[in-house]
Amino acid sequence: MQITPTWARAKRAAFFSCATVAASLVAFAALPASPVFAALAAFPDKAVKIVVPFAPGGGTDLVARTMGITMGQELGQPVIIDNKPGAGTLIGTDAVAKSRPDGYTLVMATVAHVVNPSLLSKLPYDYEKAFAPVMLVGISPNVLVVRAESPYKSVADVIAAAKAHPGKLSFASQGAGTSAHLAGELFKNLTKTEMTHIPYRGAGPAITDLLGGQVDVMFATAAAVGTFVESGKLRALAVTTATRSTAPSLAKVPTVAESGVPGYVADSWYGLYAPAGTPRDVIMKLNAAAKKAVQTEAFRKRVEGEGLVIDAGSPEAFDLYAKGEEARWRKVVKENRITTD
């Protein structure tokens, strides 16, 4: 029987060990890319995109663009704003739902995000499973506004005109299912009046037609109409929150409730979502960058003057808030038989 020397056996074992490691490395390198492996890379290493599901020029667009500047500085990569309007925010929101969960595509959502499940029998995405909360940016009032030349000087004037000519008065919104649309529908139901809803693909074009006299009134976000109210191009008749706004341009404007519509409340808000499955460490990096952005003096001056109360909490706090909003509006939609027709 031939006996292999100890040094030879050791040499052969070492050879096979190295060969096994090399084969393993080759096999690992051949594995397809996945979100898990992508998360291991430094984030971000390219531009981050925030989808705004409205046309340029509205409150959501303003908030996203103002935030994007500082977020980009914090992340070390550009933050690009991508406007994808239409279908009551569904087009832009669906695009994000179907994006890779790597943190590079976000959506700036509004109240429409939690209301659409109540208004529509079918969504193009699974509302419960498609998104991961990043941060609630803040909450602001909607404002009932008319153009400067409008004959309506108060909420009472609007109610009287709507009752005198059912269906003749028109109210604009930045899209079906948005906070402006719901604010108008809730107003109709509580005042027992009929007005015609005119949905647009964003607040910008809606405000343009309001200024031009193509529509009569609008329940717009404060961020979208603040500068127009300050310049005197639009007249603010009431805010939709439970209490008066702290914004200088709206401080003297009464609430809809105190203007003769008791129980009326219709807040607006903005929040960032990523696709579900986005790694936790990436979510927290985005949360930290967004939090830094909304706490800058530039952001505060731009939006707090128009009624936005900054929140900037954790992803979990935003998730809890959004679920509460979904339940609240589901009840309102059902009780008042609000539709997107």
Coordinates of C-alpha atoms in Angstrom, one line a residue, residues 129-266:
K129 CA -48.9 46.6 -0.3
A130 CA -47.4 48.8 -3.0
F131 CA -45.7 51.6 -1.0
A132 CA -43.3 52.2 1.9
P133 CA -43.8 55.5 3.8
V134 CA -40.8 57.8 4.0
M135 CA -42.0 61.0 5.7
L136 CA -45.1 63.2 6.2
V137 CA -43.9 66.6 5.0
G138 CA -46.7 68.7 6.5
I139 CA -50.4 69.6 6.7
S140 CA -52.0 72.7 5.3
P141 CA -55.5 74.1 4.7
N142 CA -57.3 74.3 1.5
V143 CA -58.6 77.8 0.7
L144 CA -61.9 78.7 -0.9
V145 CA -60.8 81.3 -3.4
V146 CA -62.4 83.4 -6.2
R147 CA -60.8 85.8 -8.7
A148 CA -60.5 89.5 -7.6
E149 CA -63.4 90.6 -9.9
S150 CA -65.8 87.9 -8.6
P151 CA -69.1 89.1 -7.2
Y152 CA -68.8 86.6 -4.4
K153 CA -67.4 88.3 -1.2
S154 CA -68.2 85.6 1.3
V155 CA -69.1 81.9 1.8
A156 CA -72.7 83.0 2.3
D157 CA -72.6 84.6 -1.2
V158 CA -71.4 81.4 -2.8
I159 CA -74.1 79.3 -1.0
A160 CA -76.8 81.8 -2.0
A161 CA -75.7 81.8 -5.7
A162 CA -75.5 78.0 -5.7
K163 CA -79.0 77.6 -4.3
A164 CA -80.4 80.2 -6.7
H165 CA -78.9 78.5 -9.7
P166 CA -78.4 74.8 -9.0
G167 CA -75.5 73.4 -11.0
K168 CA -74.5 76.7 -12.7
L169 CA -71.6 77.5 -10.3
S170 CA -68.5 75.6 -11.1
F171 CA -65.6 74.7 -8.8
A172 CA -62.2 73.7 -10.0
S173 CA -59.8 71.1 -8.6
Q174 CA -56.4 69.8 -9.4
G175 CA -57.9 66.4 -10.2
A176 CA -60.7 64.0 -9.3
G177 CA -60.2 62.6 -5.8
T178 CA -57.8 65.3 -4.7
S179 CA -58.2 67.3 -1.5
A180 CA -59.7 70.2 -3.5
H181 CA -62.3 68.0 -5.1
L182 CA -63.3 66.4 -1.8
A183 CA -63.4 69.8 -0.1
G184 CA -65.9 71.0 -2.8
E185 CA -68.0 67.8 -2.6
L186 CA -68.2 68.0 1.2
F187 CA -69.2 71.7 0.9
K188 CA -72.0 70.7 -1.5
N189 CA -73.3 68.0 0.8
L190 CA -73.2 70.1 4.0
T191 CA -74.8 73.2 2.4
K192 CA -77.3 71.1 0.3
T193 CA -76.2 72.9 -2.9
E194 CA -75.4 71.8 -6.4
M195 CA -72.2 72.9 -8.1
T196 CA -70.4 71.5 -11.1
H197 CA -67.0 70.0 -10.5
I198 CA -64.3 70.8 -13.2
P199 CA -61.2 68.6 -12.7
Y200 CA -57.8 69.6 -14.1
R201 CA -54.5 67.8 -14.4
G202 CA -52.9 70.0 -11.6
A203 CA -53.5 73.2 -9.6
G204 CA -51.6 75.3 -12.1
P205 CA -54.0 75.0 -15.0
A206 CA -57.0 75.1 -12.7
I207 CA -55.8 78.4 -11.2
T208 CA -55.1 79.8 -14.7
D209 CA -58.8 79.2 -15.6
L210 CA -60.0 80.5 -12.3
L211 CA -58.1 83.8 -13.0
G212 CA -59.4 83.8 -16.5
G213 CA -63.1 83.4 -15.4
Q214 CA -63.6 80.0 -16.9
V215 CA -64.5 78.6 -13.5
D216 CA -66.2 80.4 -10.6
V217 CA -64.5 79.1 -7.4
M218 CA -61.8 76.7 -6.2
F219 CA -60.9 74.9 -3.0
A220 CA -57.2 75.2 -3.6
T221 CA -54.2 74.3 -1.4
A222 CA -52.8 77.2 0.4
A223 CA -49.3 76.5 -1.1
A224 CA -50.7 76.8 -4.6
V225 CA -52.7 80.1 -4.1
G226 CA -50.8 81.9 -1.4
T227 CA -48.9 84.3 -3.7
F228 CA -52.0 85.0 -5.7
V229 CA -53.9 86.0 -2.5
E230 CA -51.0 88.2 -1.4
S231 CA -50.9 89.9 -4.7
G232 CA -54.6 90.5 -4.8
K233 CA -55.3 88.5 -7.9
L234 CA -57.4 86.0 -5.9
R235 CA -59.7 86.7 -3.0
A236 CA -59.7 84.2 -0.1
L237 CA -63.2 83.6 1.3
A238 CA -62.5 80.9 3.9
V239 CA -60.0 78.2 4.9
T240 CA -61.1 74.5 5.3
T241 CA -59.3 73.7 8.5
A242 CA -60.9 73.5 12.0
T243 CA -59.1 76.7 13.1
R244 CA -57.8 79.7 11.3
S245 CA -54.5 79.5 9.5
T246 CA -51.3 81.0 11.0
A247 CA -50.1 82.1 7.5
P248 CA -49.8 85.9 7.4
S249 CA -51.8 86.1 4.2
L250 CA -54.6 84.0 5.6
A251 CA -54.7 85.0 9.3
K252 CA -57.8 87.1 8.9
V253 CA -59.6 84.6 6.7
P254 CA -62.4 82.8 8.5
T255 CA -62.9 79.1 8.4
V256 CA -65.7 77.5 6.4
A257 CA -67.3 76.2 9.6
E258 CA -67.5 79.7 11.2
S259 CA -68.8 81.1 7.9
G260 CA -72.1 79.1 8.3
V261 CA -71.1 75.5 7.6
P262 CA -70.7 73.9 11.0
G263 CA -68.6 70.7 11.2
Y264 CA -66.8 71.4 7.9
V265 CA -63.1 70.3 7.9
A266 CA -61.0 69.3 4.9

